[in-house]
Coordinates of C-alpha atoms in Angstrom, one line a residue:
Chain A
X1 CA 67.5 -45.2 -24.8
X2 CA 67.9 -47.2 -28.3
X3 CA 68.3 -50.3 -26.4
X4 CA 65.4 -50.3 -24.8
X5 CA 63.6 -50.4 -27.6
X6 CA 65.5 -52.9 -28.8
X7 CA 65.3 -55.1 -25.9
X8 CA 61.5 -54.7 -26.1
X9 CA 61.4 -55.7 -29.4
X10 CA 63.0 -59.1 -29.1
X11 CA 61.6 -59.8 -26.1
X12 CA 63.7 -60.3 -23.1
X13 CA 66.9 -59.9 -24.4
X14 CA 67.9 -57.4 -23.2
X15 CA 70.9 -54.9 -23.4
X16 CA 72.7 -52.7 -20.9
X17 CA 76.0 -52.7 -21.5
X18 CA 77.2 -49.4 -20.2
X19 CA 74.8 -49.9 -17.2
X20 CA 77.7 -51.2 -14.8
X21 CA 79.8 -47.9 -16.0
X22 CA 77.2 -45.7 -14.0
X23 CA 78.4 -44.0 -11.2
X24 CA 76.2 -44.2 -8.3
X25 CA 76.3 -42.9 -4.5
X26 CA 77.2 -45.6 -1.7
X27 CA 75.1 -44.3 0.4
X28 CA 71.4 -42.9 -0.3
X29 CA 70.3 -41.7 -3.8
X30 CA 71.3 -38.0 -3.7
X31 CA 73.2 -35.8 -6.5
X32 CA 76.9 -36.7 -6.8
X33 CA 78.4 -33.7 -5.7
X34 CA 82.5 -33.1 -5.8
X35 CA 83.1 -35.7 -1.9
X36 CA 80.1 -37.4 -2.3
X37 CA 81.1 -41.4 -1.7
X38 CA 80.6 -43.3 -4.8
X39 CA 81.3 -46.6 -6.2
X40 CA 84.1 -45.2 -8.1
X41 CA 85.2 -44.0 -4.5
X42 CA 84.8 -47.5 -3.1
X43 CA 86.8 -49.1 -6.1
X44 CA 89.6 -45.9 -6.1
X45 CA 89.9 -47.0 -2.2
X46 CA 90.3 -50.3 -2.9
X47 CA 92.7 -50.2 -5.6
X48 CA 95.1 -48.0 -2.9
X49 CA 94.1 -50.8 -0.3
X50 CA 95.4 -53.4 -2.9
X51 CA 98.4 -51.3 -3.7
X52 CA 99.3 -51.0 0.2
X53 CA 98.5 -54.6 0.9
X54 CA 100.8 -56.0 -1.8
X55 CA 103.9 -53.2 -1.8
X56 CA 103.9 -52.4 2.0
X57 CA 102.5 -55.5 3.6
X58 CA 103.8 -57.8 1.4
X59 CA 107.0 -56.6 2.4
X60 CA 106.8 -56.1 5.7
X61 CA 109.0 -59.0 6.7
X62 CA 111.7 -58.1 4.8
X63 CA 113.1 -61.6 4.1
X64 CA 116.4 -62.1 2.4
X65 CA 114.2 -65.3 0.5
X66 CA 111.0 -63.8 0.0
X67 CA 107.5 -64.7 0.8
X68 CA 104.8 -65.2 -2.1
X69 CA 103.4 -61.6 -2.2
X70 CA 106.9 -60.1 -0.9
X71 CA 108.4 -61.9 -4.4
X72 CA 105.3 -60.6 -6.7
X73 CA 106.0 -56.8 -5.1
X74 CA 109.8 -57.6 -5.7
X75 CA 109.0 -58.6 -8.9
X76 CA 106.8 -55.4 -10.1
X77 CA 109.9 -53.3 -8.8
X78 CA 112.4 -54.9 -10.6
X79 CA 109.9 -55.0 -13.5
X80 CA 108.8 -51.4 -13.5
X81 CA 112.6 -50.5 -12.4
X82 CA 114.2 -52.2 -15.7
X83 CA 111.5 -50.5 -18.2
X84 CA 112.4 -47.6 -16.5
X85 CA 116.3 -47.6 -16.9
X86 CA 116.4 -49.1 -20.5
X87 CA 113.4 -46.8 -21.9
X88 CA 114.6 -43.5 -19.9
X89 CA 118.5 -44.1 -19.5
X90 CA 120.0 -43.7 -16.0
X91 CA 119.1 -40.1 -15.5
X92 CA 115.1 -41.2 -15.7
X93 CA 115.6 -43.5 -12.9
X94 CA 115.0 -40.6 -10.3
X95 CA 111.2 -40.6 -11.8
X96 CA 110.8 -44.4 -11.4
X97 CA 108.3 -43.5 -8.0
X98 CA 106.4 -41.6 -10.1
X99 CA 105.8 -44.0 -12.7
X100 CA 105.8 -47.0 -10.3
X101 CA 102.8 -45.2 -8.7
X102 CA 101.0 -45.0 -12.1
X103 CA 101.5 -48.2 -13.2
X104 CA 100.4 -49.7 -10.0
X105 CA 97.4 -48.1 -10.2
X106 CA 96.4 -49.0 -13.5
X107 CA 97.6 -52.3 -12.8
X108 CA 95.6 -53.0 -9.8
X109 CA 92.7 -51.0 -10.6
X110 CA 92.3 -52.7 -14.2
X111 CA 92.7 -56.3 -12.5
X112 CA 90.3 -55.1 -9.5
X113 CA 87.5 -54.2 -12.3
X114 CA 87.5 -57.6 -13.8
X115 CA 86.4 -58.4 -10.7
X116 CA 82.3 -59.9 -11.0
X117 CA 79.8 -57.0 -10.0
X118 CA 83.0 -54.6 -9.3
X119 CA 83.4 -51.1 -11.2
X120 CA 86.1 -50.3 -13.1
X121 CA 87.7 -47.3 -12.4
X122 CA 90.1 -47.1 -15.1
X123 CA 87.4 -47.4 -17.7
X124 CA 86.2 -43.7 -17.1
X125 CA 87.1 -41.3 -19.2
X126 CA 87.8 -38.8 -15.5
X127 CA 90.4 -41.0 -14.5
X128 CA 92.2 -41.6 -17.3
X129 CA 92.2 -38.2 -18.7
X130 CA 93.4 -36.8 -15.8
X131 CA 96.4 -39.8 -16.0
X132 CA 97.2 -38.9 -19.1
X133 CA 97.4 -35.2 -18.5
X134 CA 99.3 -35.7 -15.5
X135 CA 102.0 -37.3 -17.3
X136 CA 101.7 -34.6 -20.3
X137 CA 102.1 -31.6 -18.5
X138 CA 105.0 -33.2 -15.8
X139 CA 107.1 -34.3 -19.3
X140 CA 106.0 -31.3 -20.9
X141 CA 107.4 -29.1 -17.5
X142 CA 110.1 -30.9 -17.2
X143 CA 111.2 -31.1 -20.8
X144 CA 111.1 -27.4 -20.7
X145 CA 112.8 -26.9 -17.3
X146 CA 115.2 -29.4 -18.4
X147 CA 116.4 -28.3 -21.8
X148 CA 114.8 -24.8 -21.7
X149 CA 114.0 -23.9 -25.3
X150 CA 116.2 -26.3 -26.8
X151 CA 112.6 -28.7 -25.6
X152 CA 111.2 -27.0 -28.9
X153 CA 113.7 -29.3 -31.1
X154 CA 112.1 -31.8 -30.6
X155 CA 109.7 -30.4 -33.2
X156 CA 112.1 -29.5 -35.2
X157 CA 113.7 -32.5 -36.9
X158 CA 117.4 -32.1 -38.0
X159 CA 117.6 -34.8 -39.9
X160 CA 114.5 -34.1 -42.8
X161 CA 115.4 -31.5 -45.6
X162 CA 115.2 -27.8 -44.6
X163 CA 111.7 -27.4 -47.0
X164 CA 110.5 -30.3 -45.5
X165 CA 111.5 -29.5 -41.8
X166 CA 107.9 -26.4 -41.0
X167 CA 105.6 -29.3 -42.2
X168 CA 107.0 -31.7 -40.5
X169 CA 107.2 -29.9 -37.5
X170 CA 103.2 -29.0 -37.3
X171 CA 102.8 -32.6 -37.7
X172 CA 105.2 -33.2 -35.1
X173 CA 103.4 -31.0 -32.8
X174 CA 100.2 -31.9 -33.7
X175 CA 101.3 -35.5 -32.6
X176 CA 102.4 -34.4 -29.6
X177 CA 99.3 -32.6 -28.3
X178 CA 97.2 -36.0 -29.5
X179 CA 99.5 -38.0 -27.2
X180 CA 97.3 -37.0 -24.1
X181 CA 94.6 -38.4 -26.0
X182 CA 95.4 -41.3 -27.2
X183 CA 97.3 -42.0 -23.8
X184 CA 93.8 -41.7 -21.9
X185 CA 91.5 -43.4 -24.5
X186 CA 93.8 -46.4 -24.8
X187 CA 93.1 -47.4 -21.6
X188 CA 90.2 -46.6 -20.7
X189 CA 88.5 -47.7 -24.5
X190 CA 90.6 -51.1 -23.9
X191 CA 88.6 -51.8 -20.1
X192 CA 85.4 -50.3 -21.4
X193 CA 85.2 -52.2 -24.8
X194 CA 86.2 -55.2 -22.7
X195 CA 83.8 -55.1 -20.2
X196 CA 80.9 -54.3 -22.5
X197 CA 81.8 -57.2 -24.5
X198 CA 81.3 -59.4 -21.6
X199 CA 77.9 -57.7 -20.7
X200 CA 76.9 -58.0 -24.1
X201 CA 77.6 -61.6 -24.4
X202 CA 76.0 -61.9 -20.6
X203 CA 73.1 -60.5 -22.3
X204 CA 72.7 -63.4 -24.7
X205 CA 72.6 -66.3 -22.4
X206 CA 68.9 -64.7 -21.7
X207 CA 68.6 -67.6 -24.5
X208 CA 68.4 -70.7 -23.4
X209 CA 69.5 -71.8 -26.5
X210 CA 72.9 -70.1 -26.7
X211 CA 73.5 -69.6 -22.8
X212 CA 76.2 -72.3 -23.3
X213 CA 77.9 -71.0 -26.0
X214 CA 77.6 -67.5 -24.4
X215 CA 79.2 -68.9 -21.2
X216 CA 82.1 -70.1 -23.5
X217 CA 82.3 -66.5 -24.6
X218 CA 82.4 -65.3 -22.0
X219 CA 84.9 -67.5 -20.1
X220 CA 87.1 -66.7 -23.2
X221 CA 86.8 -62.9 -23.2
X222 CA 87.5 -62.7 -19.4
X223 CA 91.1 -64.5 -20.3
X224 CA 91.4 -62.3 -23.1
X225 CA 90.2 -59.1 -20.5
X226 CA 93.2 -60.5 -17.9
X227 CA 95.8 -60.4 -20.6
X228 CA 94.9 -57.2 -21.6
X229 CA 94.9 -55.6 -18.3
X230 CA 98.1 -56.6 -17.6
X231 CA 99.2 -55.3 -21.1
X232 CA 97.4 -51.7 -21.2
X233 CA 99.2 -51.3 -17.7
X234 CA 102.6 -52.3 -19.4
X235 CA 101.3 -49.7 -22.1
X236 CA 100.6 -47.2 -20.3
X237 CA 103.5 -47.3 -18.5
X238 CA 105.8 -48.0 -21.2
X239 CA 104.7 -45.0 -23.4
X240 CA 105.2 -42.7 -20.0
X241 CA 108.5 -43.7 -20.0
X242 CA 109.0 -42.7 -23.6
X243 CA 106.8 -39.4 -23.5
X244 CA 109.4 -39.0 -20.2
X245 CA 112.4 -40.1 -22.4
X246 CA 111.6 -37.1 -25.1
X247 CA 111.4 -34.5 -22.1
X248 CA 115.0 -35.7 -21.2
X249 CA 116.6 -36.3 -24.6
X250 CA 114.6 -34.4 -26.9
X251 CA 117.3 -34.7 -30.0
X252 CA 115.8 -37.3 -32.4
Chain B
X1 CA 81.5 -53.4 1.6
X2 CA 81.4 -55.1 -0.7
X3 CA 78.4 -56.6 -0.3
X4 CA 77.0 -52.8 -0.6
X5 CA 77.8 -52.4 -3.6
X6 CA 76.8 -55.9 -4.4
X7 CA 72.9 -54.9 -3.8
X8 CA 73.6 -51.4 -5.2
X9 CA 74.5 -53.3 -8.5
X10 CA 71.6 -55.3 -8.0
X11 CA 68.8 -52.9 -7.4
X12 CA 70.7 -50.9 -10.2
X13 CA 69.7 -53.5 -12.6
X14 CA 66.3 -53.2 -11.6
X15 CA 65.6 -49.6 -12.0
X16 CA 68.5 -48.5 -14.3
X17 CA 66.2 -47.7 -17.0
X18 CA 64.0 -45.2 -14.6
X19 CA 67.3 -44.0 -13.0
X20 CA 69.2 -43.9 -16.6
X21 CA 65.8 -42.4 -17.8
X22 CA 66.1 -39.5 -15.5
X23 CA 69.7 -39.1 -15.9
X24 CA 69.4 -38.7 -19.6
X25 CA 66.6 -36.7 -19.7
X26 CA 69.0 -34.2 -17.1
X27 CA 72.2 -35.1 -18.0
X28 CA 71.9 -36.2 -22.1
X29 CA 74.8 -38.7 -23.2
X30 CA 73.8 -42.1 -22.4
X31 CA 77.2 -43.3 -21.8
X32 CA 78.4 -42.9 -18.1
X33 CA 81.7 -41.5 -19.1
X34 CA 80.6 -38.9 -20.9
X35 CA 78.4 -37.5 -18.0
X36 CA 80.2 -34.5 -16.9
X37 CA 78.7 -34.1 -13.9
X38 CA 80.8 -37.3 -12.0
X39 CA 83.8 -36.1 -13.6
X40 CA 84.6 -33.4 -10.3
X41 CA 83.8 -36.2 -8.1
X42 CA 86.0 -38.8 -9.6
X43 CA 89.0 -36.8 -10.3
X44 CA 88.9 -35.6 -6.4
X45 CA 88.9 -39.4 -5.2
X46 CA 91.0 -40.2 -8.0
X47 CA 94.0 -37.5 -7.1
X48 CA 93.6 -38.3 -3.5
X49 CA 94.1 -41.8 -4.7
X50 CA 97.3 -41.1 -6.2
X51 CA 98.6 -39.0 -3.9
X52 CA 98.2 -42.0 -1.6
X53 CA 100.0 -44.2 -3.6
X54 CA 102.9 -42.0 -4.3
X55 CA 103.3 -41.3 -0.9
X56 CA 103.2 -44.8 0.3
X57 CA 105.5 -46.3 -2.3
X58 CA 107.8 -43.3 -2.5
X59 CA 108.4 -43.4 1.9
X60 CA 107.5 -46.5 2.4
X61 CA 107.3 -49.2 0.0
X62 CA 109.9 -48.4 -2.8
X63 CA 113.2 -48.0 -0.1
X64 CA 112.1 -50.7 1.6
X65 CA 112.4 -53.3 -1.5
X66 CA 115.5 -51.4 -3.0
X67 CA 117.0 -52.2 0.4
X68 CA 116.1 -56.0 1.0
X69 CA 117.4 -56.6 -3.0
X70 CA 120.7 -54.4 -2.1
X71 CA 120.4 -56.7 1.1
X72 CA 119.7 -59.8 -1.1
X73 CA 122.1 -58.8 -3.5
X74 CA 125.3 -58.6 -1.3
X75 CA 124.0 -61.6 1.0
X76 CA 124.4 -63.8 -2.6
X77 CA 127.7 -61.8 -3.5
X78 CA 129.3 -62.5 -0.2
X79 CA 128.0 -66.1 -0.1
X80 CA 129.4 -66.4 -4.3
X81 CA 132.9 -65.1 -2.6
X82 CA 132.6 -67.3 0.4
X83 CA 131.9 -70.4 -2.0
X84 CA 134.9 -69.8 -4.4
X85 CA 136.9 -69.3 -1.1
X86 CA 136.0 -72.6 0.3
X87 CA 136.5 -74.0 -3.1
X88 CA 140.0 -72.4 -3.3
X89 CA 141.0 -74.0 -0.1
X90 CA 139.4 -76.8 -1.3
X91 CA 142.2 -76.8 -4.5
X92 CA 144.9 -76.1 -2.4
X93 CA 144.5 -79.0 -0.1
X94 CA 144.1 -80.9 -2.8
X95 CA 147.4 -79.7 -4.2
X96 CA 148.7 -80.8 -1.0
X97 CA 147.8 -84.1 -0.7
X98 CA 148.9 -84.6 -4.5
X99 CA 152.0 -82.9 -3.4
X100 CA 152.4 -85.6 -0.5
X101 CA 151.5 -88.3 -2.4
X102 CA 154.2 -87.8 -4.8
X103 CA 156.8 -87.1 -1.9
X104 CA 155.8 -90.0 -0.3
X105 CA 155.7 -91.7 -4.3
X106 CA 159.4 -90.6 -4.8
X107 CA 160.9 -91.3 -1.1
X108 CA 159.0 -94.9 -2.1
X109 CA 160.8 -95.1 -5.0
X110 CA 164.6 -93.9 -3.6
X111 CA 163.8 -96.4 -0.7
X112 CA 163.4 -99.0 -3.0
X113 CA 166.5 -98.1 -5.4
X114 CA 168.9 -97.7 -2.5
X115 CA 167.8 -101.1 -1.1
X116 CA 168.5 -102.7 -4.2
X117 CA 172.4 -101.2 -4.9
X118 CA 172.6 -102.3 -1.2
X119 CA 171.7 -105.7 -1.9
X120 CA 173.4 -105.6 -5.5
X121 CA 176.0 -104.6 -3.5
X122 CA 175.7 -107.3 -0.7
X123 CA 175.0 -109.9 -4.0
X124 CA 178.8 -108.5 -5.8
X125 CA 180.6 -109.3 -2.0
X126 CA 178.8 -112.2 -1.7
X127 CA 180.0 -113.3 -5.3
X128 CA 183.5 -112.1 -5.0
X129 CA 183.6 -113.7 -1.6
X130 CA 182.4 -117.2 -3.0
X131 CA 184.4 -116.8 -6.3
X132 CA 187.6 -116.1 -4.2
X133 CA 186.7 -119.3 -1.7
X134 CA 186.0 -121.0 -5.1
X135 CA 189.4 -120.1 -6.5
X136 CA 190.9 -121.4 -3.1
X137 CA 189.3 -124.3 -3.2
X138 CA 189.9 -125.5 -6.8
X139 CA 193.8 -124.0 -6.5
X140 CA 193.6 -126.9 -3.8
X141 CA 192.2 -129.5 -5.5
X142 CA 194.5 -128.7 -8.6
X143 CA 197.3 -129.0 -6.0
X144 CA 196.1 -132.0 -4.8
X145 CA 195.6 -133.5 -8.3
X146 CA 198.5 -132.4 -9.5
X147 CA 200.7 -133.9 -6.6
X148 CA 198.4 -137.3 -6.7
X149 CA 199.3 -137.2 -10.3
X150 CA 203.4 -136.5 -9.6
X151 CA 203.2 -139.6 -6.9
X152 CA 201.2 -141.5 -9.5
X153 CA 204.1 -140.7 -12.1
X154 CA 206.6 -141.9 -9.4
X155 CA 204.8 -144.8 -8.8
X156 CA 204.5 -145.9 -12.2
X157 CA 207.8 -145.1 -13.0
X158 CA 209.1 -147.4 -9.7
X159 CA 207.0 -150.1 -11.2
X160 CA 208.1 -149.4 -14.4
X161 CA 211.6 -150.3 -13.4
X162 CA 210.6 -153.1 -11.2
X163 CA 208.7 -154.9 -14.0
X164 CA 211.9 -153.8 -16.1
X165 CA 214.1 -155.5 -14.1
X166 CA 211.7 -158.6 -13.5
X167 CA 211.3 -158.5 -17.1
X168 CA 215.0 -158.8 -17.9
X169 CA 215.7 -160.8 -15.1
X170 CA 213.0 -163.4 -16.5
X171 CA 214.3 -163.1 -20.5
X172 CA 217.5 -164.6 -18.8
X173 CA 219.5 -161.5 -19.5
X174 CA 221.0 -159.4 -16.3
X175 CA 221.0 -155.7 -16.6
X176 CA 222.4 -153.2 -14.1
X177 CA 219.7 -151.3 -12.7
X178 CA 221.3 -148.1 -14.5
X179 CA 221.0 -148.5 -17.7
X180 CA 217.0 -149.9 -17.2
X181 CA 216.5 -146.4 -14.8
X182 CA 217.9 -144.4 -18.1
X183 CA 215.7 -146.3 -20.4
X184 CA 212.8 -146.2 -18.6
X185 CA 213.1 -142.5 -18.0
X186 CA 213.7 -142.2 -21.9
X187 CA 210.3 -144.1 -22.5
X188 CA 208.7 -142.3 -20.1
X189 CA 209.5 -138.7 -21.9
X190 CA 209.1 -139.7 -25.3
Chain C
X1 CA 64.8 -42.2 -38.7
X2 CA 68.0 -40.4 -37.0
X3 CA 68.3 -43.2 -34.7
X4 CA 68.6 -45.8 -37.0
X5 CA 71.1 -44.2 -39.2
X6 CA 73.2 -43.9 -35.9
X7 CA 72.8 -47.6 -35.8
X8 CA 73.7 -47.9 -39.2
X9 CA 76.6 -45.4 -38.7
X10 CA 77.9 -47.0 -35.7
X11 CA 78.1 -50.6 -37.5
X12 CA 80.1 -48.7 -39.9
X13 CA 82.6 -47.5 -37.4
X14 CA 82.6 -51.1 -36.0
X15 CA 84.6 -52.2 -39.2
X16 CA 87.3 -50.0 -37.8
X17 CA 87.8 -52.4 -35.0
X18 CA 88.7 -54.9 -37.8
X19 CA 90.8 -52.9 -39.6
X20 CA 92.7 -52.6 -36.0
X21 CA 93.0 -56.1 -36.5
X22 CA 94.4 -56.1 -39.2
X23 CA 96.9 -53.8 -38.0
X24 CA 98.1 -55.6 -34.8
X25 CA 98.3 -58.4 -36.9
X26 CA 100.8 -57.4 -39.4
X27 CA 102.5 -55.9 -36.3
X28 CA 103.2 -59.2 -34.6
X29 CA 103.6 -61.2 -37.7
X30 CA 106.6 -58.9 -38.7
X31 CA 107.9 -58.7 -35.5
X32 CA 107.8 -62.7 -35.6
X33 CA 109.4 -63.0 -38.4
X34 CA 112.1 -60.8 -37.7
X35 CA 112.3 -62.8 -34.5
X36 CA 112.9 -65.6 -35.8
X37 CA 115.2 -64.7 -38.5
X38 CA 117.4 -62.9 -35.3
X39 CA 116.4 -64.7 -32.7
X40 CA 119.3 -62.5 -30.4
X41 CA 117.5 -59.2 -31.4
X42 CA 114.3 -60.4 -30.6
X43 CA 113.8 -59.8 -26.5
X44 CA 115.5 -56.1 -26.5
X45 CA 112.6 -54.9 -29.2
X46 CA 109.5 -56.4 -27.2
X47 CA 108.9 -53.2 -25.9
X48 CA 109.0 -51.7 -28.9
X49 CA 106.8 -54.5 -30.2
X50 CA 104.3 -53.5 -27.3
X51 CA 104.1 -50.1 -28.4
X52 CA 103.4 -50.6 -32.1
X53 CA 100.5 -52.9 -31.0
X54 CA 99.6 -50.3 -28.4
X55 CA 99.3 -47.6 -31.3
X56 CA 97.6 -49.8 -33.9
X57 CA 95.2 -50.8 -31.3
X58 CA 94.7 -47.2 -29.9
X59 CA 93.3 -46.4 -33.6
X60 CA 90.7 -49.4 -33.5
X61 CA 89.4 -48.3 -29.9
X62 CA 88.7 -45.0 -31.6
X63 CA 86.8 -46.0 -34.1
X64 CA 84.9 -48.5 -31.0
X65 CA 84.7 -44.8 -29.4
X66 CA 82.8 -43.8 -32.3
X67 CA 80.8 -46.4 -32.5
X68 CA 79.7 -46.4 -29.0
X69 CA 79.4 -42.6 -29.4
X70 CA 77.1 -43.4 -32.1
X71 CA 74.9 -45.7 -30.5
X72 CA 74.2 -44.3 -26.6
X73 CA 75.4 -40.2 -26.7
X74 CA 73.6 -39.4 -30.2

């Protein structure tokens, strides 16, 4: 590995900031074979724990004036519920569990990973892909079950000059097929780039010298990391909610 | 658990370059996304994962909040409606008591006018009454004056006559008492 | 030799994070200044906001993609 090398060049200072991405068995040292338990298993169990703890326990109560955690789960509803209904319009609100499920995954499993010495699960490439594609091909069904063929006009853009309209239509569905992509490596390129960061930054206070300032940076990035957690959560969810808005009212 | 996965880090740090050595030479790409081989495993735990969730919040979680703000929602309603009810009430008896007050004000003030005509009234009798004794009284005393003055006239005129006659009698001359009552009388007139 | 010129290569790709930058910047400085010139308009077209960051920041990580592509998987 080039960092190796690097690290045994400079002495000490040492590099391995895609280390805390590995994926390792719990238990034992053995292949990782399709149920083996992992850490990814571990932090994908915890994320659900979290999930259950704040929206089910939280709320168990049920009071009219709400506890803390029964106000925060009240809160993601109503916040989840409103991007929803102005994104979508009042015929989306039937998906809102569906997207209330994805976004308090990501949320949750993005704020669980900035946990110290936890793994963060949205930061793989595997989960978020398969995110992403989940909510390409359920928009992509459902646009087509929806509006049957009339789904294809949404390629097809009325409003450009009739020359103009074949171009813009392989660009338009060129665009949508990259949406999947950029959907998944948004967020998982946003927790990854943030967490190496921080590991690279950990890596410098191997210095005596700079171990203050890289303490600074590092108290700084982890604010920045929170913020953005929160935000690639909103993002993710936001953009579902306009990929789902397309499937619903594909006219431009 | 956690504190599994604690050491796990931990010894991970020690020997990720012999484990990251093997991996590579097996797997190839050095970043952990990109090897293929945990993909299966992670989308498994990650669908299960899901499923989970959707389940719980779906059944469970989601109806649950809808109902308590619904709940919440037409607690605050009916406690807005009961508040501009009181508050209604509220205006009205206030209304009332306004309404009373300037009643009362009113009845106050008619009290007050009808006792003053009475004693305006009372005052006009009273006046009238005095006036008329008044009248009486003076009518009297002009009576009086009037007949003290005629008796005075007499008077004078008897002593008119008298000091006539002594007068005449004393100049020497006699005069019947006639002709001094017709020249006293004249005097007296003119 | 090959390695190196990934490290060169992936330095390269690293000015695409600032370019990114750049982008997100321009994104939030318009919508500020629109913001403040219609201060009414301004909270219906935060989402909207979120999502132009979201895109100009999605081509940045890419370019961190390659980068990091660059530097451990070549």
């Amino acid at each position: 590995m080039a960092t190796e090398a690097n690290g045994a060049e400079t002495g000490g200072l040492v590099f391995h900031p895609m280390d805390q991405f590995i994926v390792k068995p719990l238990f034992g040292d053995g292949p990782i074979g399709m149920f083996t338990l992992t850490n990814a298993t571990l932090w994908l169990a915890l994320t659900v724990l979290a999930v259950v703890a704040l929206m089910v326990l939280g709320t168990s109560r049920r009071a009219i004036v709400p506890t803390r955690s029964q106000s925060v789960g009240e809160l993601a509803y109503g916040f989840v519920y409103k991007m929803v209904e102005d994104v979508t319009g009042k015929d989306g609100v039937k998906y809102f569990p569906y997207i209330m499920s994805l976004f308090m995954f990501v949320v949750m499993a993005n704020f669980l990973g900035l946990l110290p010495m936890s793994f963060a699960t949205t930061s793989h490439f595997a989960v978020t892909v398969v995110l992403a594609l989940a909510v390409f091909l359920t928009v992509t069904v459902l646009g087509f079950i929806k509006n049957g063929v009339g789904f294809l006009g949404l390629f097809w853009v009325s409003s450009a000059p009739l020359a103009l309209r074949p171009v813009l239509a392989i660009i338009e569905l060129i665009s949508y097929f990259v949406r999947p992509v950029s959907h998944s490596i948004r967020l998982a390129g946003n927790v990854m780039a943030g967490h190496a960061v921080i590991k690279v930054f950990a890596g410098f206070a191997a210095l005596a010298v700079i171990s203050p300032l890289s303490i600074v940076a590092i108290t700084a990035m982890y604010g920045l990391e929170i913020l953005v957690a929160f935000i690639q959560a909103y993002v993710f969810t936001i953009l579902t909610c306009v990929y789902l808005k397309d499937a619903l009212h594909p006219g431009h | 658990m956690a504190t599994e996965t604690h050491s796990a880090a931990g010894n991970g740090l020690a020997d990720a370059a012999g484990v990251d050595g093997h991996e590579l030479a097996t797997a190839g790409p050095g970043m952990p996304q990109l090897d293929f081989s945990t993909w299966g495993n992670q989308i498994f735990w990650l669908l299960v994962a899901l499923v989970v969730i959707y389940f719980v919040l779906s059944r469970v979680a989601l109806p649950r909040i809808a109902a308590v703000l619904a709940e919440r929602h037409g607690t605050i309603t009916n406690d807005i409606a009961r508040a501009d009810d009181l508050k209604r009430q509220a205006t009205e008896a206030e209304a009332a008591y306004e309404q009373a007050l300037k009643d009362a004000r009113a009845e106050a003030q008619a009290i007050s006018q009808r006792t003053r005509d009475e004693i305006k009234v009372q005052v006009a009798e009273a006046t009238a009454e005095a006036d008329a004794r008044i009248a009486v009284k003076s009518g009297e005393a002009d009576k009086a004056v009037a007949d003290i003055r005629a008796t005075a006239m007499e008077n004078v005129e008897v002593v008119a006559k008298d000091t006539a006659e002594a007068l005449v009698a004393a100049l020497g001359g006699s005069a019947d008492a006639t002709a001094i009552s017709d020249a006293v009388n004249n005097r007296m007139k003119g | 030799m090959e390695g190196e010129l990934a490290h060169i290569g992936a330095g390269l790709a690293a000015i695409g994070s600032g370019a990114a930058a750049i982008g997100v910047g321009n994104v939030a400085g318009n919508f500020l200044a629109g913001a403040l010139r219609n201060p009414s308009a301004a909270a219906g077209q935060t989402a909207t906001l979120f999502i132009g960051i979201a895109f100009a920041e999605a081509l940045g990580i890419f370019s961190f993609l390659v980068a990091l592509l660059l530097m451990f998987a070549v």
